[in-house]
Coordinates of C-alpha atoms in Angstrom, one line a residue:
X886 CA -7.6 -22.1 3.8
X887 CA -4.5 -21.2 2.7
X888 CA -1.4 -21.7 5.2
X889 CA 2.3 -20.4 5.0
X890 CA 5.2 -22.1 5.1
X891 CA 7.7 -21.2 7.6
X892 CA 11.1 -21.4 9.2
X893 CA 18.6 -22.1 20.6
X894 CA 20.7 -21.6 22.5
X895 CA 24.2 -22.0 20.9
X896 CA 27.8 -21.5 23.4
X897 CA 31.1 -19.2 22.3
X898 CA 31.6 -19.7 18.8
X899 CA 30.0 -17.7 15.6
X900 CA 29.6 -21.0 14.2
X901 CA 27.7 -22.5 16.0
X902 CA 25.3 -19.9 16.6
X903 CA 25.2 -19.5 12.8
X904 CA 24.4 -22.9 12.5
X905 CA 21.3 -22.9 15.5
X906 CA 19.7 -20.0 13.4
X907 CA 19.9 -21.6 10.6
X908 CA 18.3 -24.6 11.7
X909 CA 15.5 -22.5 13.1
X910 CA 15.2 -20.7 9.7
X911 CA 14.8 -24.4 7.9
X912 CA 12.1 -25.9 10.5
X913 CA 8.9 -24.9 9.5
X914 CA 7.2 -22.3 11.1
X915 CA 4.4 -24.0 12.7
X916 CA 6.4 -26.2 14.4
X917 CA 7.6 -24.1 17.0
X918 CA 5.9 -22.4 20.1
X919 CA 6.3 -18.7 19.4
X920 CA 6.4 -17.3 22.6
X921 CA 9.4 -19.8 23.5
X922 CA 11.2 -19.1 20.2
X923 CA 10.7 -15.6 21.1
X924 CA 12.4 -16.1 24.4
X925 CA 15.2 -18.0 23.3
X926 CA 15.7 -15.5 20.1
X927 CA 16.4 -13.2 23.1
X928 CA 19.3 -15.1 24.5
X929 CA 20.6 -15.6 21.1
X930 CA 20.5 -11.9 20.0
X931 CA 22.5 -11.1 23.3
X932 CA 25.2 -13.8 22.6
X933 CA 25.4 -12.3 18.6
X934 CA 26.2 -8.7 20.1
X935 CA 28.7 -10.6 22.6
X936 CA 30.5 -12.2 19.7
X937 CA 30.1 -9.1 17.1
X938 CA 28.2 -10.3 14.7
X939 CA 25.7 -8.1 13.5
X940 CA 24.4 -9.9 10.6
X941 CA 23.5 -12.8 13.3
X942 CA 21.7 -10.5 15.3
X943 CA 19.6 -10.0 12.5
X944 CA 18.6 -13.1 11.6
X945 CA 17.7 -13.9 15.2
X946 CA 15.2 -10.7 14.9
X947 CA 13.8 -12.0 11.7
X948 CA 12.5 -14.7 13.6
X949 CA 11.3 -13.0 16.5
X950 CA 9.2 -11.2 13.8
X951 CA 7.9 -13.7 12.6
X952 CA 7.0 -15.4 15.9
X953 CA 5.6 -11.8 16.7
X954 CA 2.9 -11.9 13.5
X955 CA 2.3 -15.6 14.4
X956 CA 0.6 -14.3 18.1
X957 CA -1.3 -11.2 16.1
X958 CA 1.4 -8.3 16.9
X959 CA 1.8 -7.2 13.5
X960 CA 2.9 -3.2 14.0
X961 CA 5.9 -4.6 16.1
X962 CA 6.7 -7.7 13.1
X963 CA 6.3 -4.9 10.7
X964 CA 8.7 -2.6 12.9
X965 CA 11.3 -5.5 13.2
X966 CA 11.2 -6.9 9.1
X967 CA 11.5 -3.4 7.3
X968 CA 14.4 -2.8 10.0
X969 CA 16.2 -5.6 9.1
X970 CA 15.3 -5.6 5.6
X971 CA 16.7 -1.8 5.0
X972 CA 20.0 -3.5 7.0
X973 CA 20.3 -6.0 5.0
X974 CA 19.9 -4.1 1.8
X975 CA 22.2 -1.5 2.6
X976 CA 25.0 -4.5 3.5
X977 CA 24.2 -6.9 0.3
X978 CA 23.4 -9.7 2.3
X979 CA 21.7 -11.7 -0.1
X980 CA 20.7 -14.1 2.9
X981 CA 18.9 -11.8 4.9
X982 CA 17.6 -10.3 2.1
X983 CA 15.8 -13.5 0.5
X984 CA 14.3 -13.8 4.2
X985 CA 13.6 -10.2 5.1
X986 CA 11.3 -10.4 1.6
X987 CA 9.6 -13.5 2.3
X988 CA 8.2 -12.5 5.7
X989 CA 7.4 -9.3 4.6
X990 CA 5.4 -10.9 1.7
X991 CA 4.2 -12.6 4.4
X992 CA 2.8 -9.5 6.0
X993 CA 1.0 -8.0 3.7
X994 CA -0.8 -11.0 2.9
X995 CA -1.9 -11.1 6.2
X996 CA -2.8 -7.4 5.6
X997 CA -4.5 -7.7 2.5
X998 CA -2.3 -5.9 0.3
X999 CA -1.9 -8.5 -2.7
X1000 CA 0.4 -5.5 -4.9
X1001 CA 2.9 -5.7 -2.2
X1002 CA 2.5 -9.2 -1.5
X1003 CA 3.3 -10.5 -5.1
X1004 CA 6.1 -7.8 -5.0
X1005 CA 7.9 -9.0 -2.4
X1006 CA 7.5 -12.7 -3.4
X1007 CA 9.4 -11.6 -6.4
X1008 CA 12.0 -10.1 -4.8
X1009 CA 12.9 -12.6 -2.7
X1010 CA 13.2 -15.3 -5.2
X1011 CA 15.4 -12.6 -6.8
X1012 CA 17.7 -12.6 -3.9
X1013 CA 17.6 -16.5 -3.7
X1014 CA 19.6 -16.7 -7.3
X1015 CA 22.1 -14.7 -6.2
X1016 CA 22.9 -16.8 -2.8
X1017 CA 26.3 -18.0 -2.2
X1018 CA 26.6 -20.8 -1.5
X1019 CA 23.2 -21.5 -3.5
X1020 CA 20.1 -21.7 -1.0
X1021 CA 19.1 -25.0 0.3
X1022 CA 16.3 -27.0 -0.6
X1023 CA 13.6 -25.8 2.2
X1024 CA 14.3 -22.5 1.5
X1025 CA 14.4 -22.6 -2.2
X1026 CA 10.9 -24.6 -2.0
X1027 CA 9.7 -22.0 0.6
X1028 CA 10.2 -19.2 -1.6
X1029 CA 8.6 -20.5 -4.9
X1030 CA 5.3 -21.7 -3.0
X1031 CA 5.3 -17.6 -1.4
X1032 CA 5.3 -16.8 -5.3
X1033 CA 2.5 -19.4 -6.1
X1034 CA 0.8 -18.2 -3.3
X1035 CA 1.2 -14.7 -4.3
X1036 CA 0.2 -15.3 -7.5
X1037 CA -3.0 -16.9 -6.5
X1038 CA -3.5 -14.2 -4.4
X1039 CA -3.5 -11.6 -7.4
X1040 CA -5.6 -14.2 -9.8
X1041 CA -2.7 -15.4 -11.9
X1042 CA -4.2 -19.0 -11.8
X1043 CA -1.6 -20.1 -14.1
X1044 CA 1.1 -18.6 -12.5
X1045 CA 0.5 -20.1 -9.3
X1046 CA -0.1 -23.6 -11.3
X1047 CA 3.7 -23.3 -12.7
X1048 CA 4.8 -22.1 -9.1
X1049 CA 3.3 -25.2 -7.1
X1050 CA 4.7 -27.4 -9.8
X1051 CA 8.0 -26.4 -9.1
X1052 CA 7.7 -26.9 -5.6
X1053 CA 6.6 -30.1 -5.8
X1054 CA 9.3 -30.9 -7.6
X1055 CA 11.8 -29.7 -5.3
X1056 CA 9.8 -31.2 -2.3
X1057 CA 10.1 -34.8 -3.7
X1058 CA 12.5 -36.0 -1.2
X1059 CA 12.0 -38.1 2.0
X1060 CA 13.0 -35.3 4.4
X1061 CA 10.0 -33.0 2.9
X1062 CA 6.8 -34.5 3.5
X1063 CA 5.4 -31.4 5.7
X1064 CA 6.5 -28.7 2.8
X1065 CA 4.7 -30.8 0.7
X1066 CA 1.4 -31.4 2.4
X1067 CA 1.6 -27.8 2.5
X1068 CA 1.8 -27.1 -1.3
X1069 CA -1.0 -29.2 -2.3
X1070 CA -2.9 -27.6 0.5
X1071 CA -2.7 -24.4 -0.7
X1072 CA -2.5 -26.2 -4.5
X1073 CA -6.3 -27.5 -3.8
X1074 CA -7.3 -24.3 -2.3
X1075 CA -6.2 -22.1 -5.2
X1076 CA -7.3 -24.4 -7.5
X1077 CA -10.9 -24.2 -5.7
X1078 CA -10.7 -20.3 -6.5
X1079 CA -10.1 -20.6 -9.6
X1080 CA -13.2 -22.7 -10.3
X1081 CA -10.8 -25.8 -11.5
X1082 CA -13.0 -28.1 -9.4
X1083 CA -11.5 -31.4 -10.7
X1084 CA -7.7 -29.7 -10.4
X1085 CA -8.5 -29.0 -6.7
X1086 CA -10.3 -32.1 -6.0
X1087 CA -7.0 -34.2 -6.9
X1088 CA -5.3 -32.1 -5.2
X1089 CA -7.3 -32.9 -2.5
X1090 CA -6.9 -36.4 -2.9
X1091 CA -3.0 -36.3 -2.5
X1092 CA -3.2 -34.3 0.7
X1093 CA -5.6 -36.8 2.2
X1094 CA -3.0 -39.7 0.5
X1095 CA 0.4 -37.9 2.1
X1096 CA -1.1 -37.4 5.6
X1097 CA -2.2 -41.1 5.2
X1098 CA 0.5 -42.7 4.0
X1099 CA 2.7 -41.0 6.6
X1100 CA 0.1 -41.7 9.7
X1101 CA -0.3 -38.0 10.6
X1102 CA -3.0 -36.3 11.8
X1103 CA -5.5 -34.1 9.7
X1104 CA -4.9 -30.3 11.1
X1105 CA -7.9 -28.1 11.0
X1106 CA -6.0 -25.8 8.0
X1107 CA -6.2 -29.2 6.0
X1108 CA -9.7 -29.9 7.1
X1109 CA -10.9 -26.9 5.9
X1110 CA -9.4 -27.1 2.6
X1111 CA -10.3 -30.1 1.8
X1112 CA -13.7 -29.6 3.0
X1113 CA -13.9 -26.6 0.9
X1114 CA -13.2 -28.6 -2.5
X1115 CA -15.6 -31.1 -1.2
X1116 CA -18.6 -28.5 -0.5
X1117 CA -17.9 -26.9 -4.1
X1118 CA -18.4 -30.8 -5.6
X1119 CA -21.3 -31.5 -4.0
X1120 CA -19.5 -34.1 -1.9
X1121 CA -21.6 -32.8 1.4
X1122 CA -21.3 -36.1 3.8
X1123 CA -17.7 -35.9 3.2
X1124 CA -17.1 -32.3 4.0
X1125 CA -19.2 -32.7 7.0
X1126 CA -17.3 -35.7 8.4
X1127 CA -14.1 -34.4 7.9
X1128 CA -14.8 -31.3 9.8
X1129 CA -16.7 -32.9 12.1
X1130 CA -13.7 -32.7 14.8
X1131 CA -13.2 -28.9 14.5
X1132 CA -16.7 -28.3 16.1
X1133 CA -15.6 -28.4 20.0
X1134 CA -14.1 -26.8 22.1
X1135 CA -10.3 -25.7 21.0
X1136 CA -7.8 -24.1 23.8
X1137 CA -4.5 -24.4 21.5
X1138 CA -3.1 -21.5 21.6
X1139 CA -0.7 -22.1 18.5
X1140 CA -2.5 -22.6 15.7
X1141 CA -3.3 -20.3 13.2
X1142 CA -5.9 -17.4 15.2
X1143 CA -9.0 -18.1 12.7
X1144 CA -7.9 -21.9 11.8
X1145 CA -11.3 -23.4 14.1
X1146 CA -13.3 -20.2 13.0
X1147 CA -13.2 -20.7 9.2
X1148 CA -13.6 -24.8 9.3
X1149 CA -16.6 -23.9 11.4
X1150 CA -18.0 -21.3 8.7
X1151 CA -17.5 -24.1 6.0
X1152 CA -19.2 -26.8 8.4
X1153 CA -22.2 -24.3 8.3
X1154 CA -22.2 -24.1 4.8
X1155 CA -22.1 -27.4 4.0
X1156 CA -24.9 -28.4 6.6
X1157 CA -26.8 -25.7 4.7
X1158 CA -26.6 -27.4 1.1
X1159 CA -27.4 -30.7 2.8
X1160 CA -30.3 -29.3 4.3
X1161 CA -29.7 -29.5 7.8
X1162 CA -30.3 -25.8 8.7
X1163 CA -30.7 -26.7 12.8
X1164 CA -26.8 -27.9 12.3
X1165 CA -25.7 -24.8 10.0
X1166 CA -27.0 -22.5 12.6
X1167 CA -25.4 -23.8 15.7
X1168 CA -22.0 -24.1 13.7
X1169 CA -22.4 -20.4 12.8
X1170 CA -23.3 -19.6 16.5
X1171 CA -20.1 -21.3 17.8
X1172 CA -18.2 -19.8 14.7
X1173 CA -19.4 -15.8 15.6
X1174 CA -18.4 -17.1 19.2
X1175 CA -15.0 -17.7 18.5
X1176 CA -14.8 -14.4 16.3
X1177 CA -15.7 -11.9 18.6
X1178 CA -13.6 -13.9 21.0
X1179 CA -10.1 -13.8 19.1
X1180 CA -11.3 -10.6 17.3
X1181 CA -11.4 -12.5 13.8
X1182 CA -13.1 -9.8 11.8
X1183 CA -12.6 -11.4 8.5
X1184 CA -14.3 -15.0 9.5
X1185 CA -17.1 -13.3 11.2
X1186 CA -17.7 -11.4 8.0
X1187 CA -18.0 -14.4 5.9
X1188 CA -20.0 -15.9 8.7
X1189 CA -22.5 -13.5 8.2
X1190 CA -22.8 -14.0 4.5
X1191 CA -23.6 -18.0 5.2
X1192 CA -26.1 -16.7 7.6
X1193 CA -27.9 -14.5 5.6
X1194 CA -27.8 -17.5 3.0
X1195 CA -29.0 -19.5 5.6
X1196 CA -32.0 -17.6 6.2
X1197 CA -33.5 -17.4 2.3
X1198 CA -32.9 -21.2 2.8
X1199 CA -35.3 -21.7 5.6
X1200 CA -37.4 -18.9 3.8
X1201 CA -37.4 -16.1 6.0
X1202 CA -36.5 -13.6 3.1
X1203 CA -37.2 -10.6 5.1
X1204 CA -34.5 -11.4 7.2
X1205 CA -32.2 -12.6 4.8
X1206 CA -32.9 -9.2 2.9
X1207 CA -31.4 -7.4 6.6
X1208 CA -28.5 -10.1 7.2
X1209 CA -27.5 -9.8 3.6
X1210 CA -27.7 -5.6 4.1
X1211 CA -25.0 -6.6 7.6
X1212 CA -23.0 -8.5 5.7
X1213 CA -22.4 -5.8 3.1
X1214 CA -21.9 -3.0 5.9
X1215 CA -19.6 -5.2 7.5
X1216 CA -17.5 -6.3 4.5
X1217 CA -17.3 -2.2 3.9
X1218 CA -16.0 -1.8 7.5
X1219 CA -13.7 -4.5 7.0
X1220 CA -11.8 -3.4 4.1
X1221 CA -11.8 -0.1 5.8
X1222 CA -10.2 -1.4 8.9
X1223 CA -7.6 -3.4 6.7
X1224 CA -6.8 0.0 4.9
X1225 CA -6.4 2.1 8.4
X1226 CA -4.2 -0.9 9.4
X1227 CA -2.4 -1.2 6.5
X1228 CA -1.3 2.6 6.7
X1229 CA -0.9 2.3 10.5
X1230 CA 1.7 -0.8 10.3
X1231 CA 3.6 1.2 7.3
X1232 CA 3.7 4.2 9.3
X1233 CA 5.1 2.5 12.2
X1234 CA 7.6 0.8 9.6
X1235 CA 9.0 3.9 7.7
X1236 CA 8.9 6.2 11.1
X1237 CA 10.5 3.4 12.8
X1238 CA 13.6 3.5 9.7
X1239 CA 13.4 7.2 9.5
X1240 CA 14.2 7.3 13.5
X1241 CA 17.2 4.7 12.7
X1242 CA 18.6 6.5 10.1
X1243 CA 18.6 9.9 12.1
X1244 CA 20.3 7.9 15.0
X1245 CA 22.8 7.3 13.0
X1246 CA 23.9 10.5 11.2
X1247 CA 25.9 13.3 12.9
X1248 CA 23.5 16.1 12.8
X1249 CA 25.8 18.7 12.0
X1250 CA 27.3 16.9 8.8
X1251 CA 24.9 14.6 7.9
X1252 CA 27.7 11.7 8.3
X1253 CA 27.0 8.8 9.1
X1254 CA 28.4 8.7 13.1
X1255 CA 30.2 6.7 15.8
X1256 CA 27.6 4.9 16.6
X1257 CA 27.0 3.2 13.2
X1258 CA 30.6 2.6 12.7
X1259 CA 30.7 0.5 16.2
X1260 CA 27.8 -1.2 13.9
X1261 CA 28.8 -1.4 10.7
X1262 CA 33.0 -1.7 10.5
X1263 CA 32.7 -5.3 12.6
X1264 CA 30.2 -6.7 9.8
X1265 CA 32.5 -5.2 7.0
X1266 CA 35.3 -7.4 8.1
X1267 CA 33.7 -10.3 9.1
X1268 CA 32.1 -10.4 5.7
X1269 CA 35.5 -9.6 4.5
X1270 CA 37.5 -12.5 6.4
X1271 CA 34.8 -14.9 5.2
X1272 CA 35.2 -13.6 1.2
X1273 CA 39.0 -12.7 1.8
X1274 CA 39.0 -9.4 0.5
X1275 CA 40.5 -6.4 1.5
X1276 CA 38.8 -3.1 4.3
X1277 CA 40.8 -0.4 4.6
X1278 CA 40.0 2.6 7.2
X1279 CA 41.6 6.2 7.2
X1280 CA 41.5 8.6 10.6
X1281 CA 41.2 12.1 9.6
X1282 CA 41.9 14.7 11.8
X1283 CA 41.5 18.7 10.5
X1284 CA 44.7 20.1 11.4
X1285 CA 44.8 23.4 13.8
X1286 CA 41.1 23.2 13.7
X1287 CA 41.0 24.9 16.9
X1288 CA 42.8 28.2 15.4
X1289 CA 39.4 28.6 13.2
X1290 CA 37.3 28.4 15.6
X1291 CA 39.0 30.6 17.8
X1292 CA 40.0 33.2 15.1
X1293 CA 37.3 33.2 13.1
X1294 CA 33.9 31.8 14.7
X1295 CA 32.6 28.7 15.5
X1296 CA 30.2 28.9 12.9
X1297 CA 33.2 29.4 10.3
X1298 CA 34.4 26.2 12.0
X1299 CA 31.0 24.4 11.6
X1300 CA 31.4 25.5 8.3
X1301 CA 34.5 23.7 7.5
X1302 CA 33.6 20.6 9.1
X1303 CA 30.1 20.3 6.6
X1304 CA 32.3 21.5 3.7
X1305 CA 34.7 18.6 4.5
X1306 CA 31.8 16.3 4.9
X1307 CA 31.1 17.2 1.4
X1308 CA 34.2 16.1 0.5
X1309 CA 34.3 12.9 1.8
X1310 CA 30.3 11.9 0.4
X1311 CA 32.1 12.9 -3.1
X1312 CA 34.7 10.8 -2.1
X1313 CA 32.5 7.6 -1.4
X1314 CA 30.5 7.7 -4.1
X1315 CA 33.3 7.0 -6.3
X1316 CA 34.3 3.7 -4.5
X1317 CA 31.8 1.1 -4.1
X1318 CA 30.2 0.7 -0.5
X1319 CA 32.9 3.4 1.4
X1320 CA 31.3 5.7 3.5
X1321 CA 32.5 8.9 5.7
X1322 CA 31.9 9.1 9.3
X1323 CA 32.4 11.8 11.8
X1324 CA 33.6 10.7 15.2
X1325 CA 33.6 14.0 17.3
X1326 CA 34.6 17.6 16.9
X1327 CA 37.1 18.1 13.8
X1328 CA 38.0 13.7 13.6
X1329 CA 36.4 11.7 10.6
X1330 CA 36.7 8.0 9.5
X1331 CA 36.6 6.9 6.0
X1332 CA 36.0 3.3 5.5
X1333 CA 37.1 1.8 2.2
X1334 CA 35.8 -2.2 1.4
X1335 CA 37.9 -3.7 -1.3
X1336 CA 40.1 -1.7 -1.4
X1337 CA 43.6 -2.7 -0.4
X1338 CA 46.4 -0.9 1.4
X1339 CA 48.5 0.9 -1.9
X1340 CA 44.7 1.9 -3.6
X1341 CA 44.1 3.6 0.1
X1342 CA 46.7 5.4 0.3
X1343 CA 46.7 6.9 -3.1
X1344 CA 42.8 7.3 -2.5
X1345 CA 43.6 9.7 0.8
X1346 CA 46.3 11.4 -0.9
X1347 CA 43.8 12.7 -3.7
X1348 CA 41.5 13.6 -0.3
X1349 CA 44.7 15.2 1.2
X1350 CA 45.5 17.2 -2.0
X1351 CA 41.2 18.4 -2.2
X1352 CA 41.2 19.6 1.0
X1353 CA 44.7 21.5 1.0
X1354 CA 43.8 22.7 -2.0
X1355 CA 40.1 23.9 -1.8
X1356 CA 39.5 28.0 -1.5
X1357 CA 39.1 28.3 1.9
X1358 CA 39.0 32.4 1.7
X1359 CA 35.2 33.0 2.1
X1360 CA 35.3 30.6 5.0
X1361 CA 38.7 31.1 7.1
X1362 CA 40.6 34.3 5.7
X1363 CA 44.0 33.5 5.5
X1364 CA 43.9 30.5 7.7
X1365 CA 44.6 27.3 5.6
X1366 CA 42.9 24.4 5.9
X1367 CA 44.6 20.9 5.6
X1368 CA 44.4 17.0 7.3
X1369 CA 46.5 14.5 8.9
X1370 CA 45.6 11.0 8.0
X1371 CA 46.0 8.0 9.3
X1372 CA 45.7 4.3 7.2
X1373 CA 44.8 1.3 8.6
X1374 CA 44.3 -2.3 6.4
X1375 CA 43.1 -5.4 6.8
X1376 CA 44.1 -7.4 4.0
X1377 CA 41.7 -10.4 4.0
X1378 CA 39.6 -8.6 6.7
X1379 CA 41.3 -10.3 9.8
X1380 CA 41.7 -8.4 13.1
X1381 CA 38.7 -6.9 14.9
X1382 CA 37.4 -3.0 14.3
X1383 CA 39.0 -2.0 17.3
X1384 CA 42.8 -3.2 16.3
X1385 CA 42.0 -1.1 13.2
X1386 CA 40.9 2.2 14.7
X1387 CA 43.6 1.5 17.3
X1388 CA 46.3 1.4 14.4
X1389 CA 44.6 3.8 12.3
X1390 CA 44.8 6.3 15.6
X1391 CA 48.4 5.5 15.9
X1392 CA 49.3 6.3 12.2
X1393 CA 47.1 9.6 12.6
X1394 CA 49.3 10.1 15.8
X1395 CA 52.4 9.7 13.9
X1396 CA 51.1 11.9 11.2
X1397 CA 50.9 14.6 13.2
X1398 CA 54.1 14.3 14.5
X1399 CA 55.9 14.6 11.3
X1400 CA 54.8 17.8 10.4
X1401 CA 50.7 17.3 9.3
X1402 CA 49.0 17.9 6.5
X1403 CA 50.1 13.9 5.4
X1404 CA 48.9 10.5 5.5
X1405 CA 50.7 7.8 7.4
X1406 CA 50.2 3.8 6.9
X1407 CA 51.8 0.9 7.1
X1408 CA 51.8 0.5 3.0
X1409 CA 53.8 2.0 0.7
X1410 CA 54.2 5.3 -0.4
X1411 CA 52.2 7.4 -2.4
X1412 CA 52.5 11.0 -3.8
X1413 CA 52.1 14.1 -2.0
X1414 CA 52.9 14.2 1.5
X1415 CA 52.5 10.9 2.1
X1416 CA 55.0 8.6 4.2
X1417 CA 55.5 5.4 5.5
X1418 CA 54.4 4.5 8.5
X1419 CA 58.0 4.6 10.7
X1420 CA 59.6 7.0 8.3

């Protein structure tokens, strides 16, 4: 059977709490207990909000996900990855992106959805290239084996061949040995269903060699692999011995849910070609066991085809005819239950966003609000400091705003404040990644990344000069409607998001006190009612 590939405590610094994830991220998955991982991603998340870092946090949930699909919960893994990969899509992270597409191609394998499987496979080698600094060697070799998976998942045999090639050849060092025994175990097993018997059985042969040559024991996903190519070959005695451990009793809790259950269904199946049909049936018996005990609908459906096999071999036709008939109404319910879950999980998923997304946005504007600016702003400068670009933030406040409410309606004030709204989405779309926020009653944030203090200025002056200068008559009567501004900038993105807003308050303050209807900032000068901060 095919297996995936996978990916602490940390004290006071980003660092090294960036570096712990990271080391989690480049272990394979397997080789951690999920429900501690899952307990120690929880002190881990708490010290990332402690220190600010967002795109930390994130990680840290990526692997809580991941841990999460490992123990069966997929709605809550599927919850957690589209989450994180709608953050880190919306922030360019190519990082979290490469990851948030590998487990998520990851998923809907596990859910049967090949389409979306290859898809995301794609995407996330995608993401890989554009990596700075480039991606390491485990996680380069992680993601082409997801595409050769992928690809044999779809029935691109020669896709998948390239794919595992590459791998190979970016697993040759020392330090890889488990990424590769887990290429040429899924090499041998796409190979076997393709029909390239003599590809798979050398494939075969090299697993068996590596796990040899490096004194490790044979794991029951190996077992059944290899067992697989042998019971395709003829090479009965063989498959037998080798899976000859994985019928008894198993109580670890860790390994993959239908691992024993499917080496069991091949053990049947090959104690059926040999003839021994006592055997085949008591490995079957044990193998339905363990499916109706871990709920492993898929095994117990292949189960039943060996049994109904099994029965035309010891002649009993009749009820061959009925177990094959089962088999068929069980593979039907199956891929029925995999569609209902499919479209369960993505419901979860999408109403899960939608419910983020509405969290975020001031209802009456449709701004984004303070609560995803106490988000976002720290991760725009900390990605700032470490590129050493520019973020710039304006404070807007609508000037006599409480004369229109109070002299026209409050619904003429609502008014202004979506107009202005309006204003500022026009604004954003016309410099890459800004975005308006609305704070509360008539204030408004406009974050600017990139853009440096002289550009900002000149950028709220043209905001100034649309506002002053848009017909408010419909709206407000007579009653004009202008803004005081207040510039704040971080010129390689050093200082924290509350020194800006603090600054930015103070400018706005200042702003105010000169007369209105301007924008104050530390920076130079620009036209139209613009002034320096002090002046």
């Amino acid at each position: 059977m095919v297996v995936q590939a996978g990916l602490s405590r940390a004290e006071a610094t980003g660092e090294q709490l960036a570096a712990e994830i990271e080391a989690i991220e480049e272990r394979p998955r397997h080789d951690h207990d999920p429900f501690d991982l899952i307990v120690r991603m929880g002190h881990v998340q708490a010290l990332a909000r402690r220190l600010d870092r967002e795109d930390l946090w994130q990680r840290s949930r990526l692997i809580e996900a991941d841990m999460l699909g490992r123990q069966g919960d997929l709605p809550a893994a599927g919850r957690i990855l589209h989450d994180v990969h709608a953050w880190a899509a919306a922030h360019r992270h190519p990082r979290l992106l490469t990851l948030s597409h590998w487990y998520l191609s990851m998923l809907f394998g596990q859910l049967g959805d090949p389409t979306s499987t290859l898809e995301h496979a794609v995407r996330a080698m995608e993401s890989m290239n554009a990596m700075t600094p480039p991606a390491s060697t485990m996680l380069r070799t992680r993601c082409v084996m997801g595409l050769a998976d992928a690809y044999g998942d779809t029935g691109d045999f020669l896709a998948a061949r390239a794919r595992y090639a590459e791998a190979e050849r970016l697993a040759a060092g020392p330090l890889e040995v488990q990424a590769r025994l887990i290429i040429l175990n899924n090499l041998a097993y796409t190979e076997c269903q393709a029909g390239e018997y003599a590809a798979a059985t050398s494939a075969a042969e090299r697993l068996l060699g590596l796990f040899e040559e490096h004194g490790l024991t044979l794991d029951d996903s190996t077992r059944d692999t290899v067992a697989k190519v042998w019971v395709a070959t003829g090479r009965l005695a063989e498959a037998i011995a080798i899976l000859k451990p994985s019928d008894k009793a198993y109580d670890n809790q860790y390994e993959e849910a239908n691992s024993v259950a499917s080496c069991l269904v091949t053990l049947a199946e090959a104690y059926r070609r040999a003839g021994r049909l006592d055997r085949a049936a008591a490995a079957l018996r044990r193998c339905r066991d363990l499916c109706a005990e871990r709920g492993l609908a898929s095994v117990d459906v292949d189960a039943q085809r060996v049994r109904a096999d099994l029965l035309a071999s010891a002649g009993r036709f009749e009820e061959a005819f009925r177990a094959h008939q089962d088999f068929h109404d069980a593979t039907m319910r199956l891929h029925s239950a995999q569609r209902d879950a499919r479209a369960r999980i993505l419901a979860v998923m999408y109403e899960t966003e939608e419910a983020r997304e509405l969290a975020m946005r001031d209802p009456l504007t449709g701004l984004y609000n303070r609560r995803f600016v106490d988000t976002e702003l720290p991760v725009l400068l900390q990605r700032a400091a470490e590129n050493g670009t520019p973020v710039s933030v304006a404070l807007l406040d609508l000037d006599h705003f409480k004369r229109i409410n109070d002299t026209c309606s409050h619904e003429a004030g609502d008014r202004v404040l979506r107009q202005v709204a309006e204003m500022l989405t026009a604004r954003a779309q016309m410099i890459d990644a800004a975005f308006g926020a609305r704070l509360g009653g008539e204030e408004f944030l406009f974050v600017m990344p990139g853009v440096d203090g002289r550009d900002a200025v000149e950028e709220m002056t043209r905001l100034c000069q649309t506002i002053r200068r848009h017909d408010w008559r419909p709206i407000t009567g007579d009653l004009p409607v202008t803004t005081s501004i207040g510039v704040s900038i971080s010129p390689h993105g050093h200082g924290t998001a509350a020194d800006m807003l603090r600054e930015a308050d103070t400018y706005l303050y200042q702003s105010k006190a000169g007369g209105r209807d301007r924008i104050v900032s530390a920076h130079g000068a620009g036209a139209g009612g613009t002034v320096r901060a002090g002046e």
